[in-house]
Tab-separated table of C-alpha atoms and ligand atoms in Angstrom:
chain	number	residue	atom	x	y	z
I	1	UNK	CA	14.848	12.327	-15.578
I	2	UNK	CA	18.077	10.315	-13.886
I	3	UNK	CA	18.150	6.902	-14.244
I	4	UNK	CA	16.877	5.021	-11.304
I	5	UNK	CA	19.753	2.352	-10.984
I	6	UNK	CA	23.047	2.230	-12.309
I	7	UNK	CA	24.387	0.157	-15.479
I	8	UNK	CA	25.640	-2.510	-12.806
I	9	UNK	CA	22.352	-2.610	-11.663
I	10	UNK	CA	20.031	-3.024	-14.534
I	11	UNK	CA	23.221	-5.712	-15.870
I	12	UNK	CA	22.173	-7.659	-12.663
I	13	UNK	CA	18.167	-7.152	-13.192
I	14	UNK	CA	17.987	-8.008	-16.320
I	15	UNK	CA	20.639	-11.289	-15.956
I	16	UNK	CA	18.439	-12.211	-13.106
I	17	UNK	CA	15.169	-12.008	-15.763
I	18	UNK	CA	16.799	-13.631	-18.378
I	19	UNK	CA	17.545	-16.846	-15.888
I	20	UNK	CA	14.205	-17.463	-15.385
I	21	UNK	CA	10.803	-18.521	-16.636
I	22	UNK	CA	8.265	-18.872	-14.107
I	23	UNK	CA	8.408	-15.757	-11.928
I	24	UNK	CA	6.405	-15.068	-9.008
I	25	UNK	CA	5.231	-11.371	-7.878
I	26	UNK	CA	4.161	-10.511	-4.556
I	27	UNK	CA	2.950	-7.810	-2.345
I	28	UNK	CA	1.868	-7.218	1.350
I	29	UNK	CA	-0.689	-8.614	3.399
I	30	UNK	CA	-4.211	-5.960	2.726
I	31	UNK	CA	-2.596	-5.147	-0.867
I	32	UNK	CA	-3.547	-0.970	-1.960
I	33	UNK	CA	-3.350	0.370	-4.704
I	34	UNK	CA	0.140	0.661	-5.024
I	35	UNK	CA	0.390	-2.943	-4.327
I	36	UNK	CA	-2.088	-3.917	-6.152
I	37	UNK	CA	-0.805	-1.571	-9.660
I	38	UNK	CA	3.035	-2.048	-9.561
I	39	UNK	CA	2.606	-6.120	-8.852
I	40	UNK	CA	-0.162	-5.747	-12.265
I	41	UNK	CA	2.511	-3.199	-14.045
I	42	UNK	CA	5.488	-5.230	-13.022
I	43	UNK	CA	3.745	-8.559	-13.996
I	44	UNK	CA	2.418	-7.077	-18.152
I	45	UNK	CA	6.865	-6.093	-18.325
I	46	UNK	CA	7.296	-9.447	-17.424
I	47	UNK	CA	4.713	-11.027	-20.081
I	48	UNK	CA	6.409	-8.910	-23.079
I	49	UNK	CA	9.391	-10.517	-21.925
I	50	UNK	CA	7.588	-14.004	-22.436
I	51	UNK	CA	7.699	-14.969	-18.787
I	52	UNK	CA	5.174	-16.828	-17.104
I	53	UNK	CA	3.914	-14.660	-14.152
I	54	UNK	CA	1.827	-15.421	-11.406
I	55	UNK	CA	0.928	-12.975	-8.829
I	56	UNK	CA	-0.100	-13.932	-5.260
I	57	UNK	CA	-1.006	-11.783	-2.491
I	58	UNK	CA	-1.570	-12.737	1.025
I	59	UNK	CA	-5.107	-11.790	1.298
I	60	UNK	CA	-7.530	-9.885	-0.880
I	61	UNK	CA	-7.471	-6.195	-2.156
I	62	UNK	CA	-10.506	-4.037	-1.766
I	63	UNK	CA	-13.763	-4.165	-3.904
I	64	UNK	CA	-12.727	-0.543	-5.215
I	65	UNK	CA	-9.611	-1.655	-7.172
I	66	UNK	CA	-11.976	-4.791	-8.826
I	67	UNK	CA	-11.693	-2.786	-11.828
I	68	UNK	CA	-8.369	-2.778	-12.755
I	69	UNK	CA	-7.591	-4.727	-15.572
I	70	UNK	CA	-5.736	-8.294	-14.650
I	71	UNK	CA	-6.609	-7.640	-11.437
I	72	UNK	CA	-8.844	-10.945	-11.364
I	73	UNK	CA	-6.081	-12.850	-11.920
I	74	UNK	CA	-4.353	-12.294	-8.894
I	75	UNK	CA	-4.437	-15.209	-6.224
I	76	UNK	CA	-5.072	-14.688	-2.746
I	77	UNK	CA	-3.278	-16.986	-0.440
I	78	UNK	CA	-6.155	-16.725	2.134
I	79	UNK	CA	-8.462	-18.340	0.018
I	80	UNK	CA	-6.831	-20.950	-1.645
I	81	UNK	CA	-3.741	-21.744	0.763
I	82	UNK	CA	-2.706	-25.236	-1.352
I	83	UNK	CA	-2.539	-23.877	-4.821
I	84	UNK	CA	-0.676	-20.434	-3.660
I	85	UNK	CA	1.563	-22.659	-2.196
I	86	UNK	CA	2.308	-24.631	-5.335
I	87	UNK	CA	2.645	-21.899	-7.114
I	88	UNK	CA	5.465	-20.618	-4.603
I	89	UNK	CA	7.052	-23.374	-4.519
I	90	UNK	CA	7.447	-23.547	-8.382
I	91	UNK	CA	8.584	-20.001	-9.038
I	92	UNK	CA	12.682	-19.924	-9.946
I	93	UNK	CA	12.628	-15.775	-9.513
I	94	UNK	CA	10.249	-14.190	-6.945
I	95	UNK	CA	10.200	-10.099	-6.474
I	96	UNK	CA	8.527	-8.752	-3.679
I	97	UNK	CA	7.108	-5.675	-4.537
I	98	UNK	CA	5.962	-2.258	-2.127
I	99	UNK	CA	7.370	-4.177	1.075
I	100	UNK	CA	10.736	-3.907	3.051
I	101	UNK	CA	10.416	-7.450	5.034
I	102	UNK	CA	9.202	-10.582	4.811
I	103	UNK	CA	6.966	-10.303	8.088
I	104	UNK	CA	4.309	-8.163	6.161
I	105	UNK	CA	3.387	-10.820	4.238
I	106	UNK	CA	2.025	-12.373	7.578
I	107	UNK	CA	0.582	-15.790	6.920
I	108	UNK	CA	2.199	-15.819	3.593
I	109	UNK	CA	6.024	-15.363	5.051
I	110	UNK	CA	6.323	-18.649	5.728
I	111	UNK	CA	6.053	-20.250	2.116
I	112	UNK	CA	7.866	-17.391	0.507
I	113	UNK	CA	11.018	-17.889	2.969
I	114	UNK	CA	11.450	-21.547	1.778
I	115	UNK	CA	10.977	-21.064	-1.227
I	116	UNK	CA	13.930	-21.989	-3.289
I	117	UNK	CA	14.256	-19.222	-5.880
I	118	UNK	CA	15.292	-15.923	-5.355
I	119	UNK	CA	13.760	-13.430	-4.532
I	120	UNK	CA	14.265	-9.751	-5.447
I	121	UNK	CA	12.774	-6.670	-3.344
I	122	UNK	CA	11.630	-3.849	-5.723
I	123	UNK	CA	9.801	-1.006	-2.887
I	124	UNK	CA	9.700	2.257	-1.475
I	125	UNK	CA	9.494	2.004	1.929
I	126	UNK	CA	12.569	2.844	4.535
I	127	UNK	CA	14.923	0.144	6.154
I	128	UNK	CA	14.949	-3.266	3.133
I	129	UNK	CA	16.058	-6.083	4.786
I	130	UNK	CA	18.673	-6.901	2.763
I	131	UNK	CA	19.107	-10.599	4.485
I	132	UNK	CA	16.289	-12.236	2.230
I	133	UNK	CA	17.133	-10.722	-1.323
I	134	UNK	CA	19.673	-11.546	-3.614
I	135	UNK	CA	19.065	-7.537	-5.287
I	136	UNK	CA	17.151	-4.476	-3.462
I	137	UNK	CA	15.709	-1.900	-5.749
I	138	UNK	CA	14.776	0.241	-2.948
I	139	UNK	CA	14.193	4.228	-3.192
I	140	UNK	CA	12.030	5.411	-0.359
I	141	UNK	CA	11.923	8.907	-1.547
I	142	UNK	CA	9.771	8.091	-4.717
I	143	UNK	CA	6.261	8.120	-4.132
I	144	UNK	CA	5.104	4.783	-4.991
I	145	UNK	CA	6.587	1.214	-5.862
I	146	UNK	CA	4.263	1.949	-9.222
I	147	UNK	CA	6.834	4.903	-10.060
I	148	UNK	CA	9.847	2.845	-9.477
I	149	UNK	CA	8.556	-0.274	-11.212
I	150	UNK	CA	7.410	2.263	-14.647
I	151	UNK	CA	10.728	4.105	-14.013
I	152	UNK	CA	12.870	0.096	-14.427
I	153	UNK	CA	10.732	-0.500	-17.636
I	154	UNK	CA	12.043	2.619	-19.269
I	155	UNK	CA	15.214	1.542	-18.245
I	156	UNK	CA	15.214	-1.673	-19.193
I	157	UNK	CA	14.132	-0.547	-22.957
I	158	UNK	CA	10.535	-1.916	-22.324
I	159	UNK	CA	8.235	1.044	-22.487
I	160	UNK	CA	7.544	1.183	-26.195
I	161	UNK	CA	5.671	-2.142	-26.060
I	162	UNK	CA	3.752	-1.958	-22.695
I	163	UNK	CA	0.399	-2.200	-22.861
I	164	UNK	CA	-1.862	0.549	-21.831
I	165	UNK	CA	-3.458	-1.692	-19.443
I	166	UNK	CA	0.136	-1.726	-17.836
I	167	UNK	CA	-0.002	2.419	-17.726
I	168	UNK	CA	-3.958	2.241	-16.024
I	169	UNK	CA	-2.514	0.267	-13.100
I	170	UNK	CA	0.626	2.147	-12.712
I	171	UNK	CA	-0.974	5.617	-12.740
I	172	UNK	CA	-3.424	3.786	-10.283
I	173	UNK	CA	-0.882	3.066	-7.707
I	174	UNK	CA	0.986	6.598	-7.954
I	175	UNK	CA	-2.401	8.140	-7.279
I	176	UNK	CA	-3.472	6.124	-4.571
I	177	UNK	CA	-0.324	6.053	-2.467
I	178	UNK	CA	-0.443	10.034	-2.782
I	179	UNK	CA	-3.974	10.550	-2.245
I	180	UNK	CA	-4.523	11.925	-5.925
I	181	UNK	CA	-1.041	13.521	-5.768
I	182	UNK	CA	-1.792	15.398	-2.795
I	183	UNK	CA	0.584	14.315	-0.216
I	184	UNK	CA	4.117	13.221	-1.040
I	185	UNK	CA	3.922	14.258	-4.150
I	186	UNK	CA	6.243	17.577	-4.801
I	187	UNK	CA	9.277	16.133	-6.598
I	188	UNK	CA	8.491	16.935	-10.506
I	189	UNK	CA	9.939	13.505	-11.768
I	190	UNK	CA	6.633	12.396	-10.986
I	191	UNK	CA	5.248	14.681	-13.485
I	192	UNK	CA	7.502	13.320	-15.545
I	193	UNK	CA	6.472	10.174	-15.173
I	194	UNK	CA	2.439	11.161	-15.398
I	195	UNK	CA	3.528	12.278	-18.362
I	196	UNK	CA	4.940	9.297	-20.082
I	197	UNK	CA	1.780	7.156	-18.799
I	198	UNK	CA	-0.683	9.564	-20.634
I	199	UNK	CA	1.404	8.762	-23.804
I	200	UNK	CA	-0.460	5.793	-23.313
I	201	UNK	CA	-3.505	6.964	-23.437
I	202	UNK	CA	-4.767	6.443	-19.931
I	203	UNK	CA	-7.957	8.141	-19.051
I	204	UNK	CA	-6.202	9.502	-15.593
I	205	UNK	CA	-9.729	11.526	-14.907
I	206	UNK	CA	-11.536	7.983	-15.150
I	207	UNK	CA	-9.127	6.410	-12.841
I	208	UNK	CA	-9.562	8.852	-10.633
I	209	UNK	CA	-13.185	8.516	-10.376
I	210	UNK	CA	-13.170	4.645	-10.489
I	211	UNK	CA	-11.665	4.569	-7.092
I	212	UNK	CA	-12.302	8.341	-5.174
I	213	UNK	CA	-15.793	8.109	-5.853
I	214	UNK	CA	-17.395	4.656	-6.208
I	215	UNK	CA	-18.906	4.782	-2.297
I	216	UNK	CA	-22.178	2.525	-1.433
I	217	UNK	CA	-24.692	4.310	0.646
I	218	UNK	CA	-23.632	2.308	3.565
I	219	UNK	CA	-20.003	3.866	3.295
I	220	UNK	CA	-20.745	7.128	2.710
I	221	UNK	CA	-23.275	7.099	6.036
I	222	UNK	CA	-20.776	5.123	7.452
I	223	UNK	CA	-18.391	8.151	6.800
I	224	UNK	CA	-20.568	10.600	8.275
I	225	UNK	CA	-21.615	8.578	11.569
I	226	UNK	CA	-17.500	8.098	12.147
I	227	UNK	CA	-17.646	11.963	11.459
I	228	UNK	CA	-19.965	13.084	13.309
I	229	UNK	CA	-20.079	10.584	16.168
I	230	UNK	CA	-17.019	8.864	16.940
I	231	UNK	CA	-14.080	11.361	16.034
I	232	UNK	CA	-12.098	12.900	19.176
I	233	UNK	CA	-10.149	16.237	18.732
I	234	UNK	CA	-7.273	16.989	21.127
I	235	UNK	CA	-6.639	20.039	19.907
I	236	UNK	CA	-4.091	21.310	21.820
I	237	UNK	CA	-2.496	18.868	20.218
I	238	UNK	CA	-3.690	19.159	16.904
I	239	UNK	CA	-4.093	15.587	16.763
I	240	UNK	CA	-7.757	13.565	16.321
I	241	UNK	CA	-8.194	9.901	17.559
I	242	UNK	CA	-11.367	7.594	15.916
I	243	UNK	CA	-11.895	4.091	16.608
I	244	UNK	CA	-14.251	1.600	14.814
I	245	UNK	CA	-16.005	-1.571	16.287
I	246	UNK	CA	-16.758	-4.626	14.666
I	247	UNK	CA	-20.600	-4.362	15.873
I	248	UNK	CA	-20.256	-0.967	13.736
I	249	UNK	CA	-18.863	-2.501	10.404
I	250	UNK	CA	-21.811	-4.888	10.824
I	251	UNK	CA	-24.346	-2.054	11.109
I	252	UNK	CA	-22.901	-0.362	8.107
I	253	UNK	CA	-22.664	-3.534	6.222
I	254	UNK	CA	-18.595	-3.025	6.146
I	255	UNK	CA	-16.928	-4.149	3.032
I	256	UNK	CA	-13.061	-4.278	2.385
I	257	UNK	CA	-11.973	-0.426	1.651
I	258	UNK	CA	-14.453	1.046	3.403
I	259	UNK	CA	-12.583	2.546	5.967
I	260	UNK	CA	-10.044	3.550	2.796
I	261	UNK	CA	-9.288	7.248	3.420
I	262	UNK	CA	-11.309	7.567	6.454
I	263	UNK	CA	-7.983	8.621	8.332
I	264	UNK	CA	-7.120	11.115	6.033
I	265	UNK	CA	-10.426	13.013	6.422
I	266	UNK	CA	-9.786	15.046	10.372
I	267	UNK	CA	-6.502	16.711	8.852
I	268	UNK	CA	-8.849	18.611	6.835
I	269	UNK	CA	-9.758	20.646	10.276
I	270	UNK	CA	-7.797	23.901	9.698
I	271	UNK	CA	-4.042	23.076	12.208
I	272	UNK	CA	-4.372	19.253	12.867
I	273	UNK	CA	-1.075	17.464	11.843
I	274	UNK	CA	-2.251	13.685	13.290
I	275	UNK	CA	-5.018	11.444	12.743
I	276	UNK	CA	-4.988	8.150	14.473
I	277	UNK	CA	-7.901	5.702	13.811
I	278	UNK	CA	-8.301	2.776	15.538
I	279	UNK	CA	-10.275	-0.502	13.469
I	280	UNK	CA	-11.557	-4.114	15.181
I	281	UNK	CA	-10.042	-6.728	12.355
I	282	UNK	CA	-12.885	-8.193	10.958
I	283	UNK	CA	-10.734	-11.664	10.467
I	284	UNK	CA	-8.124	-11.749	13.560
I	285	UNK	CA	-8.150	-10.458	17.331
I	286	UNK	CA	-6.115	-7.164	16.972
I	287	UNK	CA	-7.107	-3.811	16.541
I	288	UNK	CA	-5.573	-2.308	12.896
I	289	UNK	CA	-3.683	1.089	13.334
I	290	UNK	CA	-3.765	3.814	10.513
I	291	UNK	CA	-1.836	7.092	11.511
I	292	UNK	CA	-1.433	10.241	9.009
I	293	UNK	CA	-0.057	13.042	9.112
I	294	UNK	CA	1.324	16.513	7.625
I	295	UNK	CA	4.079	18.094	7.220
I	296	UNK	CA	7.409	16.887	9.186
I	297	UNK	CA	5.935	14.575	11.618
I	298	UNK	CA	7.254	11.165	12.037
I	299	UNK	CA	4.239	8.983	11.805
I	300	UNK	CA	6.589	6.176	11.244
I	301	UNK	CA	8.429	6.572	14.431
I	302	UNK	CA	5.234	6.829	16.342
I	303	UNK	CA	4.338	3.631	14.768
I	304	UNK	CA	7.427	1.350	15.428
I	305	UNK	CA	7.328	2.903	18.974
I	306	UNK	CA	3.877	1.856	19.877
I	307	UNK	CA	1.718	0.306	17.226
I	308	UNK	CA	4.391	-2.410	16.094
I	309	UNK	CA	4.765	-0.966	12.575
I	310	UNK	CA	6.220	1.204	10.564
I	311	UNK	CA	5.525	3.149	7.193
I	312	UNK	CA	5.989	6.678	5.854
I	313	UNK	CA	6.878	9.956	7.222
I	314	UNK	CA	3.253	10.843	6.499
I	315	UNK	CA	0.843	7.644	6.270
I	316	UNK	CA	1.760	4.728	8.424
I	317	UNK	CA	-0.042	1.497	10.104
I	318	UNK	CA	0.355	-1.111	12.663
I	319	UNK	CA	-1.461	-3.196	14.652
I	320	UNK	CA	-2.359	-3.528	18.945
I	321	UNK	CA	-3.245	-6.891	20.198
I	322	UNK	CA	-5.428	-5.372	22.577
I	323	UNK	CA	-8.716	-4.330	23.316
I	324	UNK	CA	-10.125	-1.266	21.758
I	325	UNK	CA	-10.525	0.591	24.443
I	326	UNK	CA	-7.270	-0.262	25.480
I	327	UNK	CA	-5.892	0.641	22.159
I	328	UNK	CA	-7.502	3.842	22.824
I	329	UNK	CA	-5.528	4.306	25.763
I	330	UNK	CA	-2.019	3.738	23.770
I	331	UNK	CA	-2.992	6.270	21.345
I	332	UNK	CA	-4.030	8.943	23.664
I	333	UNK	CA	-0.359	7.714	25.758
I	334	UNK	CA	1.220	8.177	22.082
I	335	UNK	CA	-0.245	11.786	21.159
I	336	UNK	CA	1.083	12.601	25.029
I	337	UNK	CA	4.580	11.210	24.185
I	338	UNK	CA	4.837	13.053	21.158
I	339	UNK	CA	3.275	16.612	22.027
I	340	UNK	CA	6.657	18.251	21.471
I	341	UNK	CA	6.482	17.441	17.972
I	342	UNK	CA	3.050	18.354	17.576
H	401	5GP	P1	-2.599	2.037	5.996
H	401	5GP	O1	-2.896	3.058	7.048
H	401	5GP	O2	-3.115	2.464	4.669
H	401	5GP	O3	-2.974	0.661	6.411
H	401	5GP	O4	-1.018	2.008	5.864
H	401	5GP	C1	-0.289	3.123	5.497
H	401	5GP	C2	1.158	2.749	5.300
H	401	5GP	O5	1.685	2.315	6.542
H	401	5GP	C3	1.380	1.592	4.354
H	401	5GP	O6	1.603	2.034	3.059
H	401	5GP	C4	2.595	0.916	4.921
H	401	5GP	O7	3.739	1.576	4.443
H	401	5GP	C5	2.521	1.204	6.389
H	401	5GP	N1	1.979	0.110	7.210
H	401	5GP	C6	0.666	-0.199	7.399
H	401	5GP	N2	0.528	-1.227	8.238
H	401	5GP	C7	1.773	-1.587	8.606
H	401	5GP	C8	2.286	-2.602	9.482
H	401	5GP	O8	1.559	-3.368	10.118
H	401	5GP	N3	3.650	-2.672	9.588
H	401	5GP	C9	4.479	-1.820	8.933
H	401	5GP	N4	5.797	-1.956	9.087
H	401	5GP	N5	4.028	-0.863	8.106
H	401	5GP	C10	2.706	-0.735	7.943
H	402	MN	MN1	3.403	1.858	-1.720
């Protein structure tokens, strides 16, 4: 396996470490797994180093990653707005980790853009604006911030003494950003990597199960009503359009994560290369875009064009400050715009 970065590099990493002593981690705004496992990962490197680390997100990550161990440590900025900011302010190195801009940290951006220390972006998603870091360890064709983060403790000579508790949340975020290694997944490095956690004796069959298959009744018939009664096929387009209303969360007794893999489900229909769903925020007045697909097509592109995000080739969000039905409408306009590539 190459080295991620350069001897240059790693010099400037690890001078940047060695300067401070109170160092802040943070992810995006609805943390996943990835989030959630590199920014726990990251944070145990940072212990052995004996740094005081604090992790803050912008709001909370689903009920189905409560297991992962440090996990309850993490604050939320949501919930306790004074004492995230504090701890903000009192960071002298902060690395943002699995995001390319300070705007998808939302209601968090602000505090984390005046902050005085530095901050450093470790991620793999495309275009890292540069402007707010003083160092960008960005590779957008590895599959997870969790692989790039385990990949800059081997290089930084820290593997032999991370904890396995490290290696669980790692392997957690590799898995969950490629759906269990089934999307994005091809380059054998990450084998290579795999490999290296189970040194560690992870129980990668466990992990799997603690957050694949820990439904509640109400998600699983949840699942099947969005299944059987809400999903659209255009299938001259191969592409499939769901949308979900608040008054239906309610009914289902909608928890955070419960919608988590929902979009991946209608490319299981034998040709279809898109799935849009469409989601009422439960906390703010827009209407949350998922989009997946297989393949070459550019759900990112699609995105930035008309949901006012971005992402992956194959898995990327947004959001529509519209009406759902309206929403609706843009997403049927968007499958129109983009039949040529479908
Ligand atoms: P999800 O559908 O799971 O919410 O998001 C899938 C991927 O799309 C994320 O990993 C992230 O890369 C990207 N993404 C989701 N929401 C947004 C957004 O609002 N803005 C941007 N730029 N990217 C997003
Ligand atoms: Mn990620």
């Amino acid at each position: 396996m190459k080295n991620l970065l350069n001897e240059q590099e790693l010099q400037a990493l690890r001078t940047h470490i060695a300067q401070s002593s109170r160092i802040l981690i943070c992810a995006h705004r609805g943390p996943d797994g990835d989030a959630v496992g590199s920014s726990l990962g990251w944070a145990e490197y940072l212990r052995q180093q004996g740094k005081q680390v604090d992790i803050v997100m912008p709001t909370p990550f689903p009920d189905f990653l409560r297991w992962m161990p440090g996990s309850q440590d993490i604050r939320f900025y949501a919930r306790h707005e004074a004492e995230a900011e504090q701890v903000i302010a009192q960071a002298d190195l902060i690395f943002c980790l699995d995001f390319n801009g300070l705007q998808r940290l939302q209601e968090m951006q602000a505090p984390v853009a005046a902050a005085q220390a530095k901050r450093i972006i470790i991620d793999h998603h495309l275009d890292p604006d540069r402007s707010i870091a003083a160092q960008v360890v960005s590779f957008p064709t590895r599959c997870s911030t969790s692989e790039i983060v385990c990949r800059l403790i081997i290089e930084l000579g820290g593997w032999d003494a991370l904890p396995q508790k490290a290696a669980v949340c790692l392997y957690t975020g590799m898995m969950t950003d490629t759906g269990g290694f089934t999307y994005n997944s091809n380059d054998p490095e990450i084998y290579e990597v795999i490999s290296m956690l189970l040194t560690k004796g992870i129980d990668k069959d466990k992990i799997y199960r603690n957050v694949f298959n820990v439904y509640s009744e109400d998600r699983m018939r949840l699942t099947g009503y969005i299944l059987y009664r809400k999903l659209r096929f255009y299938y001259n387009r191969h592409a499939s359009i769901f949308a979900l209303t608040r008054e239906e969360m309610r009914r289902f007794h909608f928890i955070r994560g419960d919608a988590e893999g929902l979009v991946n489900m209608p490319l299981q229909v034998k040709g279809m290369r898109l799935s849009i769903s469409l989601r009422e925020d439960t906390e703010r007045d827009v209407v949350r875009v998922s989009l997946r697909s297989v393949d070459d097509f550019p759900c990112n592109r699609m995105a930035e064009e008309f949901f006012h995000g971005g992402g992956h080739l194959n898995a990327s969000g947004g959001e529509l400050p519209f009406p759902l039905s309206e929403a609706m409408l843009t997403a049927e306009r968007a499958i129109k715009a983009y039949a040529d590539l479908l």
